[in-house]
PDB file of N, CA and C in Angstrom:
ATOM      1  N   ILE A   1      33.902  -5.458 -25.796  1.00  0.00           N
ATOM      2  CA  ILE A   1      34.298  -4.358 -24.944  1.00  0.00           C
ATOM      3  C   ILE A   1      34.793  -4.932 -23.616  1.00  0.00           C
ATOM      4  N   VAL A   2      35.946  -4.489 -23.227  1.00  0.00           N
ATOM      5  CA  VAL A   2      36.530  -4.944 -21.969  1.00  0.00           C
ATOM      6  C   VAL A   2      36.144  -3.948 -20.871  1.00  0.00           C
ATOM      7  N   ARG A   3      35.530  -4.489 -19.829  1.00  0.00           N
ATOM      8  CA  ARG A   3      35.126  -3.647 -18.708  1.00  0.00           C
ATOM      9  C   ARG A   3      35.941  -4.016 -17.488  1.00  0.00           C
ATOM     10  N   THR A   4      36.274  -3.004 -16.725  1.00  0.00           N
ATOM     11  CA  THR A   4      37.012  -3.274 -15.498  1.00  0.00           C
ATOM     12  C   THR A   4      36.060  -3.870 -14.465  1.00  0.00           C
ATOM     13  N   ILE A   5      36.626  -4.419 -13.440  1.00  0.00           N
ATOM     14  CA  ILE A   5      35.813  -4.975 -12.356  1.00  0.00           C
ATOM     15  C   ILE A   5      34.972  -3.876 -11.708  1.00  0.00           C
ATOM     16  N   ASP A   6      35.545  -2.695 -11.554  1.00  0.00           N
ATOM     17  CA  ASP A   6      34.783  -1.586 -10.971  1.00  0.00           C
ATOM     18  C   ASP A   6      33.584  -1.219 -11.850  1.00  0.00           C
ATOM     19  N   GLN A   7      33.760  -1.247 -13.153  1.00  0.00           N
ATOM     20  CA  GLN A   7      32.654  -0.967 -14.060  1.00  0.00           C
ATOM     21  C   GLN A   7      31.575  -2.037 -13.944  1.00  0.00           C
ATOM     22  N   GLN A   8      31.991  -3.281 -13.856  1.00  0.00           N
ATOM     23  CA  GLN A   8      31.031  -4.380 -13.722  1.00  0.00           C
ATOM     24  C   GLN A   8      30.252  -4.266 -12.411  1.00  0.00           C
ATOM     25  N   ILE A   9      30.944  -3.885 -11.347  1.00  0.00           N
ATOM     26  CA  ILE A   9      30.288  -3.708 -10.053  1.00  0.00           C
ATOM     27  C   ILE A   9      29.283  -2.561 -10.141  1.00  0.00           C
ATOM     28  N   ALA A  10      29.680  -1.471 -10.786  1.00  0.00           N
ATOM     29  CA  ALA A  10      28.781  -0.319 -10.923  1.00  0.00           C
ATOM     30  C   ALA A  10      27.542  -0.697 -11.728  1.00  0.00           C
ATOM     31  N   GLU A  11      27.722  -1.464 -12.795  1.00  0.00           N
ATOM     32  CA  GLU A  11      26.586  -1.893 -13.612  1.00  0.00           C
ATOM     33  C   GLU A  11      25.657  -2.808 -12.816  1.00  0.00           C
ATOM     34  N   ALA A  12      26.243  -3.737 -12.063  1.00  0.00           N
ATOM     35  CA  ALA A  12      25.441  -4.657 -11.258  1.00  0.00           C
ATOM     36  C   ALA A  12      24.693  -3.896 -10.166  1.00  0.00           C
ATOM     37  N   THR A  13      25.344  -2.930  -9.565  1.00  0.00           N
ATOM     38  CA  THR A  13      24.710  -2.116  -8.529  1.00  0.00           C
ATOM     39  C   THR A  13      23.547  -1.313  -9.106  1.00  0.00           C
ATOM     40  N   ALA A  14      23.749  -0.739 -10.281  1.00  0.00           N
ATOM     41  CA  ALA A  14      22.683   0.029 -10.932  1.00  0.00           C
ATOM     42  C   ALA A  14      21.511  -0.880 -11.290  1.00  0.00           C
ATOM     43  N   LYS A  15      21.810  -2.081 -11.782  1.00  0.00           N
ATOM     44  CA  LYS A  15      20.737  -3.021 -12.135  1.00  0.00           C
ATOM     45  C   LYS A  15      19.965  -3.430 -10.882  1.00  0.00           C
ATOM     46  N   LEU A  16      20.658  -3.682  -9.796  1.00  0.00           N
ATOM     47  CA  LEU A  16      20.014  -4.045  -8.535  1.00  0.00           C
ATOM     48  C   LEU A  16      19.098  -2.912  -8.059  1.00  0.00           C
ATOM     49  N   ALA A  17      19.560  -1.684  -8.168  1.00  0.00           N
ATOM     50  CA  ALA A  17      18.739  -0.539  -7.763  1.00  0.00           C
ATOM     51  C   ALA A  17      17.474  -0.456  -8.617  1.00  0.00           C
ATOM     52  N   ARG A  18      17.598  -0.693  -9.926  1.00  0.00           N
ATOM     53  CA  ARG A  18      16.418  -0.673 -10.810  1.00  0.00           C
ATOM     54  C   ARG A  18      15.441  -1.775 -10.424  1.00  0.00           C
ATOM     55  N   LEU A  19      15.962  -2.957 -10.136  1.00  0.00           N
ATOM     56  CA  LEU A  19      15.095  -4.071  -9.749  1.00  0.00           C
ATOM     57  C   LEU A  19      14.394  -3.805  -8.420  1.00  0.00           C
ATOM     58  N   LYS A  20      15.099  -3.205  -7.468  1.00  0.00           N
ATOM     59  CA  LYS A  20      14.483  -2.872  -6.181  1.00  0.00           C
ATOM     60  C   LYS A  20      13.385  -1.830  -6.361  1.00  0.00           C
ATOM     61  N   THR A  21      13.628  -0.853  -7.240  1.00  0.00           N
ATOM     62  CA  THR A  21      12.624   0.166  -7.514  1.00  0.00           C
ATOM     63  C   THR A  21      11.390  -0.456  -8.144  1.00  0.00           C
ATOM     64  N   ARG A  22      11.592  -1.364  -9.090  1.00  0.00           N
ATOM     65  CA  ARG A  22      10.470  -2.033  -9.741  1.00  0.00           C
ATOM     66  C   ARG A  22       9.696  -2.887  -8.737  1.00  0.00           C
ATOM     67  N   ALA A  23      10.403  -3.590  -7.854  1.00  0.00           N
ATOM     68  CA  ALA A  23       9.740  -4.426  -6.851  1.00  0.00           C
ATOM     69  C   ALA A  23       8.907  -3.570  -5.901  1.00  0.00           C
ATOM     70  N   LYS A  24       9.432  -2.411  -5.509  1.00  0.00           N
ATOM     71  CA  LYS A  24       8.692  -1.509  -4.616  1.00  0.00           C
ATOM     72  C   LYS A  24       7.448  -0.975  -5.324  1.00  0.00           C
ATOM     73  N   ALA A  25       7.575  -0.629  -6.588  1.00  0.00           N
ATOM     74  CA  ALA A  25       6.427  -0.132  -7.348  1.00  0.00           C
ATOM     75  C   ALA A  25       5.358  -1.213  -7.475  1.00  0.00           C
ATOM     76  N   ASN A  26       5.776  -2.441  -7.723  1.00  0.00           N
ATOM     77  CA  ASN A  26       4.820  -3.552  -7.820  1.00  0.00           C
ATOM     78  C   ASN A  26       4.115  -3.784  -6.493  1.00  0.00           C
ATOM     79  N   ASP A  27       4.859  -3.700  -5.403  1.00  0.00           N
ATOM     80  CA  ASP A  27       4.275  -3.887  -4.078  1.00  0.00           C
ATOM     81  C   ASP A  27       3.254  -2.788  -3.788  1.00  0.00           C
ATOM     82  N   THR A  28       3.603  -1.559  -4.105  1.00  0.00           N
ATOM     83  CA  THR A  28       2.691  -0.429  -3.893  1.00  0.00           C
ATOM     84  C   THR A  28       1.423  -0.606  -4.715  1.00  0.00           C
ATOM     85  N   ARG A  29       1.576  -0.994  -5.962  1.00  0.00           N
ATOM     86  CA  ARG A  29       0.417  -1.203  -6.842  1.00  0.00           C
ATOM     87  C   ARG A  29      -0.500  -2.293  -6.279  1.00  0.00           C
ATOM     88  N   ARG A  30       0.094  -3.379  -5.802  1.00  0.00           N
ATOM     89  CA  ARG A  30      -0.689  -4.480  -5.219  1.00  0.00           C
ATOM     90  C   ARG A  30      -1.472  -3.999  -3.994  1.00  0.00           C
ATOM     91  N   LYS A  31      -0.839  -3.174  -3.170  1.00  0.00           N
ATOM     92  CA  LYS A  31      -1.521  -2.642  -1.977  1.00  0.00           C
ATOM     93  C   LYS A  31      -2.677  -1.722  -2.364  1.00  0.00           C
ATOM     94  N   ILE A  32      -2.468  -0.904  -3.378  1.00  0.00           N
ATOM     95  CA  ILE A  32      -3.526   0.008  -3.822  1.00  0.00           C
ATOM     96  C   ILE A  32      -4.716  -0.773  -4.350  1.00  0.00           C
ATOM     97  N   ILE A  33      -4.445  -1.772  -5.169  1.00  0.00           N
ATOM     98  CA  ILE A  33      -5.526  -2.588  -5.738  1.00  0.00           C
ATOM     99  C   ILE A  33      -6.277  -3.318  -4.631  1.00  0.00           C
ATOM    100  N   THR A  34      -5.546  -3.914  -3.705  1.00  0.00           N
ATOM    101  CA  THR A  34      -6.169  -4.645  -2.598  1.00  0.00           C
ATOM    102  C   THR A  34      -7.017  -3.715  -1.742  1.00  0.00           C
ATOM    103  N   GLY A  35      -6.475  -2.547  -1.414  1.00  0.00           N
ATOM    104  CA  GLY A  35      -7.221  -1.581  -0.619  1.00  0.00           C
ATOM    105  C   GLY A  35      -8.488  -1.133  -1.315  1.00  0.00           C
ATOM    106  N   SER A  36      -8.397  -0.921  -2.611  1.00  0.00           N
ATOM    107  CA  SER A  36      -9.563  -0.506  -3.389  1.00  0.00           C
ATOM    108  C   SER A  36     -10.661  -1.556  -3.346  1.00  0.00           C
ATOM    109  N   VAL A  37     -10.277  -2.813  -3.494  1.00  0.00           N
ATOM    110  CA  VAL A  37     -11.258  -3.904  -3.463  1.00  0.00           C
ATOM    111  C   VAL A  37     -11.903  -4.006  -2.080  1.00  0.00           C
ATOM    112  N   VAL A  38     -11.100  -3.919  -1.045  1.00  0.00           N
ATOM    113  CA  VAL A  38     -11.621  -4.043   0.323  1.00  0.00           C
ATOM    114  C   VAL A  38     -12.570  -2.886   0.648  1.00  0.00           C
ATOM    115  N   ILE A  39     -12.174  -1.667   0.300  1.00  0.00           N
ATOM    116  CA  ILE A  39     -13.034  -0.507   0.573  1.00  0.00           C
ATOM    117  C   ILE A  39     -14.328  -0.608  -0.223  1.00  0.00           C
ATOM    118  N   SER A  40     -14.215  -0.996  -1.481  1.00  0.00           N
ATOM    119  CA  SER A  40     -15.412  -1.127  -2.321  1.00  0.00           C
ATOM    120  C   SER A  40     -16.384  -2.145  -1.732  1.00  0.00           C
ATOM    121  N   ASP A  41     -15.859  -3.264  -1.285  1.00  0.00           N
ATOM    122  CA  ASP A  41     -16.712  -4.291  -0.680  1.00  0.00           C
ATOM    123  C   ASP A  41     -17.348  -3.778   0.612  1.00  0.00           C
ATOM    124  N   ALA A  42     -16.563  -3.066   1.418  1.00  0.00           N
ATOM    125  CA  ALA A  42     -17.076  -2.559   2.691  1.00  0.00           C
ATOM    126  C   ALA A  42     -18.197  -1.543   2.469  1.00  0.00           C
ATOM    127  N   MET A  43     -18.140  -0.813   1.381  1.00  0.00           N
ATOM    128  CA  MET A  43     -19.183   0.175   1.101  1.00  0.00           C
ATOM    129  C   MET A  43     -20.494  -0.475   0.647  1.00  0.00           C
ATOM    130  N   LYS A  44     -20.434  -1.761   0.310  1.00  0.00           N
ATOM    131  CA  LYS A  44     -21.630  -2.492  -0.116  1.00  0.00           C
ATOM    132  C   LYS A  44     -22.210  -3.364   0.988  1.00  0.00           C
ATOM    133  N   ASP A  45     -21.417  -3.642   2.017  1.00  0.00           N
ATOM    134  CA  ASP A  45     -21.803  -4.608   3.037  1.00  0.00           C
ATOM    135  C   ASP A  45     -21.581  -4.020   4.434  1.00  0.00           C
ATOM    136  N   PRO A  46     -22.650  -3.767   5.171  1.00  0.00           N
ATOM    137  CA  PRO A  46     -22.505  -3.160   6.502  1.00  0.00           C
ATOM    138  C   PRO A  46     -21.587  -3.947   7.447  1.00  0.00           C
ATOM    139  N   ALA A  47     -21.644  -5.265   7.392  1.00  0.00           N
ATOM    140  CA  ALA A  47     -20.770  -6.066   8.269  1.00  0.00           C
ATOM    141  C   ALA A  47     -19.306  -5.860   7.898  1.00  0.00           C
ATOM    142  N   ALA A  48     -19.030  -5.814   6.605  1.00  0.00           N
ATOM    143  CA  ALA A  48     -17.656  -5.578   6.146  1.00  0.00           C
ATOM    144  C   ALA A  48     -17.220  -4.166   6.512  1.00  0.00           C
ATOM    145  N   ALA A  49     -18.142  -3.207   6.431  1.00  0.00           N
ATOM    146  CA  ALA A  49     -17.830  -1.823   6.804  1.00  0.00           C
ATOM    147  C   ALA A  49     -17.457  -1.740   8.279  1.00  0.00           C
ATOM    148  N   ARG A  50     -18.230  -2.424   9.113  1.00  0.00           N
ATOM    149  CA  ARG A  50     -17.949  -2.449  10.550  1.00  0.00           C
ATOM    150  C   ARG A  50     -16.582  -3.080  10.817  1.00  0.00           C
ATOM    151  N   ALA A  51     -16.313  -4.198  10.155  1.00  0.00           N
ATOM    152  CA  ALA A  51     -15.045  -4.906  10.366  1.00  0.00           C
ATOM    153  C   ALA A  51     -13.856  -4.066   9.903  1.00  0.00           C
ATOM    154  N   LEU A  52     -13.987  -3.421   8.748  1.00  0.00           N
ATOM    155  CA  LEU A  52     -12.877  -2.607   8.243  1.00  0.00           C
ATOM    156  C   LEU A  52     -12.646  -1.397   9.141  1.00  0.00           C
ATOM    157  N   ALA A  53     -13.709  -0.742   9.578  1.00  0.00           N
ATOM    158  CA  ALA A  53     -13.555   0.406  10.474  1.00  0.00           C
ATOM    159  C   ALA A  53     -12.862  -0.015  11.769  1.00  0.00           C
ATOM    160  N   ALA A  54     -13.255  -1.149  12.310  1.00  0.00           N
ATOM    161  CA  ALA A  54     -12.626  -1.644  13.544  1.00  0.00           C
ATOM    162  C   ALA A  54     -11.151  -1.955  13.316  1.00  0.00           C
ATOM    163  N   LEU A  55     -10.860  -2.592  12.190  1.00  0.00           N
ATOM    164  CA  LEU A  55      -9.462  -2.912  11.871  1.00  0.00           C
ATOM    165  C   LEU A  55      -8.622  -1.648  11.744  1.00  0.00           C
ATOM    166  N   LEU A  56      -9.143  -0.665  11.037  1.00  0.00           N
ATOM    167  CA  LEU A  56      -8.394   0.587  10.867  1.00  0.00           C
ATOM    168  C   LEU A  56      -8.167   1.276  12.209  1.00  0.00           C
ATOM    169  N   ARG A  57      -9.181   1.304  13.043  1.00  0.00           N
ATOM    170  CA  ARG A  57      -9.027   1.956  14.353  1.00  0.00           C
ATOM    171  C   ARG A  57      -8.035   1.218  15.246  1.00  0.00           C
ATOM    172  N   ARG A  58      -7.991  -0.094  15.128  1.00  0.00           N
ATOM    173  CA  ARG A  58      -7.044  -0.886  15.936  1.00  0.00           C
ATOM    174  C   ARG A  58      -5.610  -0.713  15.463  1.00  0.00           C
ATOM    175  N   THR A  59      -5.417  -0.594  14.163  1.00  0.00           N
ATOM    176  CA  THR A  59      -4.054  -0.677  13.629  1.00  0.00           C
ATOM    177  C   THR A  59      -3.410   0.664  13.290  1.00  0.00           C
ATOM    178  N   ILE A  60      -4.210   1.688  13.037  1.00  0.00           N
ATOM    179  CA  ILE A  60      -3.627   2.991  12.713  1.00  0.00           C
ATOM    180  C   ILE A  60      -3.369   3.731  14.015  1.00  0.00           C
ATOM    181  N   THR A  61      -2.110   4.056  14.262  1.00  0.00           N
ATOM    182  CA  THR A  61      -1.745   4.669  15.536  1.00  0.00           C
ATOM    183  C   THR A  61      -1.255   6.106  15.395  1.00  0.00           C
ATOM    184  N   ARG A  62      -0.757   6.468  14.235  1.00  0.00           N
ATOM    185  CA  ARG A  62      -0.226   7.828  14.059  1.00  0.00           C
ATOM    186  C   ARG A  62      -1.359   8.812  13.773  1.00  0.00           C
ATOM    187  N   ASP A  63      -1.326   9.943  14.454  1.00  0.00           N
ATOM    188  CA  ASP A  63      -2.367  10.960  14.277  1.00  0.00           C
ATOM    189  C   ASP A  63      -2.480  11.417  12.831  1.00  0.00           C
ATOM    190  N   VAL A  64      -1.346  11.587  12.174  1.00  0.00           N
ATOM    191  CA  VAL A  64      -1.369  12.052  10.785  1.00  0.00           C
ATOM    192  C   VAL A  64      -2.083  11.035   9.886  1.00  0.00           C
ATOM    193  N   ASP A  65      -1.906   9.757  10.163  1.00  0.00           N
ATOM    194  CA  ASP A  65      -2.575   8.718   9.383  1.00  0.00           C
ATOM    195  C   ASP A  65      -4.072   8.670   9.703  1.00  0.00           C
ATOM    196  N   LEU A  66      -4.400   8.841  10.978  1.00  0.00           N
ATOM    197  CA  LEU A  66      -5.815   8.873  11.370  1.00  0.00           C
ATOM    198  C   LEU A  66      -6.554  10.024  10.699  1.00  0.00           C
ATOM    199  N   LYS A  67      -5.889  11.175  10.583  1.00  0.00           N
ATOM    200  CA  LYS A  67      -6.506  12.317   9.905  1.00  0.00           C
ATOM    201  C   LYS A  67      -6.755  11.997   8.433  1.00  0.00           C
ATOM    202  N   GLU A  68      -5.845  11.254   7.817  1.00  0.00           N
ATOM    203  CA  GLU A  68      -5.989  10.883   6.402  1.00  0.00           C
ATOM    204  C   GLU A  68      -7.212   9.995   6.167  1.00  0.00           C
ATOM    205  N   VAL A  69      -7.505   9.114   7.116  1.00  0.00           N
ATOM    206  CA  VAL A  69      -8.607   8.164   6.921  1.00  0.00           C
ATOM    207  C   VAL A  69      -9.884   8.565   7.667  1.00  0.00           C
ATOM    208  N   ALA A  70      -9.899   9.744   8.247  1.00  0.00           N
ATOM    209  CA  ALA A  70     -11.068  10.177   9.033  1.00  0.00           C
ATOM    210  C   ALA A  70     -12.344  10.155   8.199  1.00  0.00           C
ATOM    211  N   SER A  71     -12.285  10.665   6.982  1.00  0.00           N
ATOM    212  CA  SER A  71     -13.502  10.692   6.156  1.00  0.00           C
ATOM    213  C   SER A  71     -13.921   9.277   5.759  1.00  0.00           C
ATOM    214  N   LEU A  72     -12.958   8.411   5.511  1.00  0.00           N
ATOM    215  CA  LEU A  72     -13.272   7.014   5.195  1.00  0.00           C
ATOM    216  C   LEU A  72     -13.934   6.344   6.402  1.00  0.00           C
ATOM    217  N   LEU A  73     -13.403   6.587   7.591  1.00  0.00           N
ATOM    218  CA  LEU A  73     -14.014   6.011   8.790  1.00  0.00           C
ATOM    219  C   LEU A  73     -15.443   6.504   8.974  1.00  0.00           C
ATOM    220  N   ALA A  74     -15.685   7.765   8.685  1.00  0.00           N
ATOM    221  CA  ALA A  74     -17.049   8.305   8.794  1.00  0.00           C
ATOM    222  C   ALA A  74     -17.974   7.614   7.812  1.00  0.00           C
ATOM    223  N   GLU A  75     -17.504   7.402   6.588  1.00  0.00           N
ATOM    224  CA  GLU A  75     -18.315   6.702   5.583  1.00  0.00           C
ATOM    225  C   GLU A  75     -18.584   5.264   6.011  1.00  0.00           C
ATOM    226  N   LEU A  76     -17.568   4.596   6.532  1.00  0.00           N
ATOM    227  CA  LEU A  76     -17.726   3.204   6.980  1.00  0.00           C
ATOM    228  C   LEU A  76     -18.717   3.135   8.140  1.00  0.00           C
ATOM    229  N   ASP A  77     -18.598   4.068   9.080  1.00  0.00           N
ATOM    230  CA  ASP A  77     -19.520   4.106  10.222  1.00  0.00           C
ATOM    231  C   ASP A  77     -20.962   4.320   9.743  1.00  0.00           C
ATOM    232  N   ALA A  78     -21.129   5.208   8.780  1.00  0.00           N
ATOM    233  CA  ALA A  78     -22.472   5.461   8.236  1.00  0.00           C
ATOM    234  C   ALA A  78     -23.026   4.203   7.574  1.00  0.00           C
ATOM    235  N   LYS A  79     -22.190   3.531   6.822  1.00  0.00           N
ATOM    236  CA  LYS A  79     -22.636   2.301   6.147  1.00  0.00           C
ATOM    237  C   LYS A  79     -22.930   1.215   7.180  1.00  0.00           C
ATOM    238  N   ALA A  80     -22.091   1.081   8.185  1.00  0.00           N
ATOM    239  CA  ALA A  80     -22.289   0.070   9.224  1.00  0.00           C
ATOM    240  C   ALA A  80     -23.549   0.342  10.020  1.00  0.00           C
ATOM    241  N   GLY A  81     -23.901   1.607  10.183  1.00  0.00           N
ATOM    242  CA  GLY A  81     -25.101   1.970  10.927  1.00  0.00           C
ATOM    243  C   GLY A  81     -26.393   1.627  10.219  1.00  0.00           C
ATOM    244  N   LYS A  82     -26.328   1.369   8.928  1.00  0.00           N
ATOM    245  CA  LYS A  82     -27.520   1.044   8.147  1.00  0.00           C
ATOM    246  C   LYS A  82     -27.891  -0.430   8.224  1.00  0.00           C
ATOM    247  N   ALA A  83     -27.107  -1.199   8.981  1.00  0.00           N
ATOM    248  CA  ALA A  83     -27.360  -2.645   9.052  1.00  0.00           C
ATOM    249  C   ALA A  83     -28.625  -2.950   9.841  1.00  0.00           C
TER     250      ALA A  83
END
């Protein structure tokens, strides 16, 4: 099958878009897994809970994001207080 240069460019562009989508999905999955491990560890260790709560408070600046993690911060504070 003979394809024009424009067709080849369109195919390459579509393939690049698929690869970028897959890379973003892989990155998101890695972040979710990492976050899950860190939170799980912090819930078992008061020192880790204190450190994670401090890190979140230092780095989260948007109010909407702070509202999302408010319950997690409360849980971390409770766990850290049991030390």
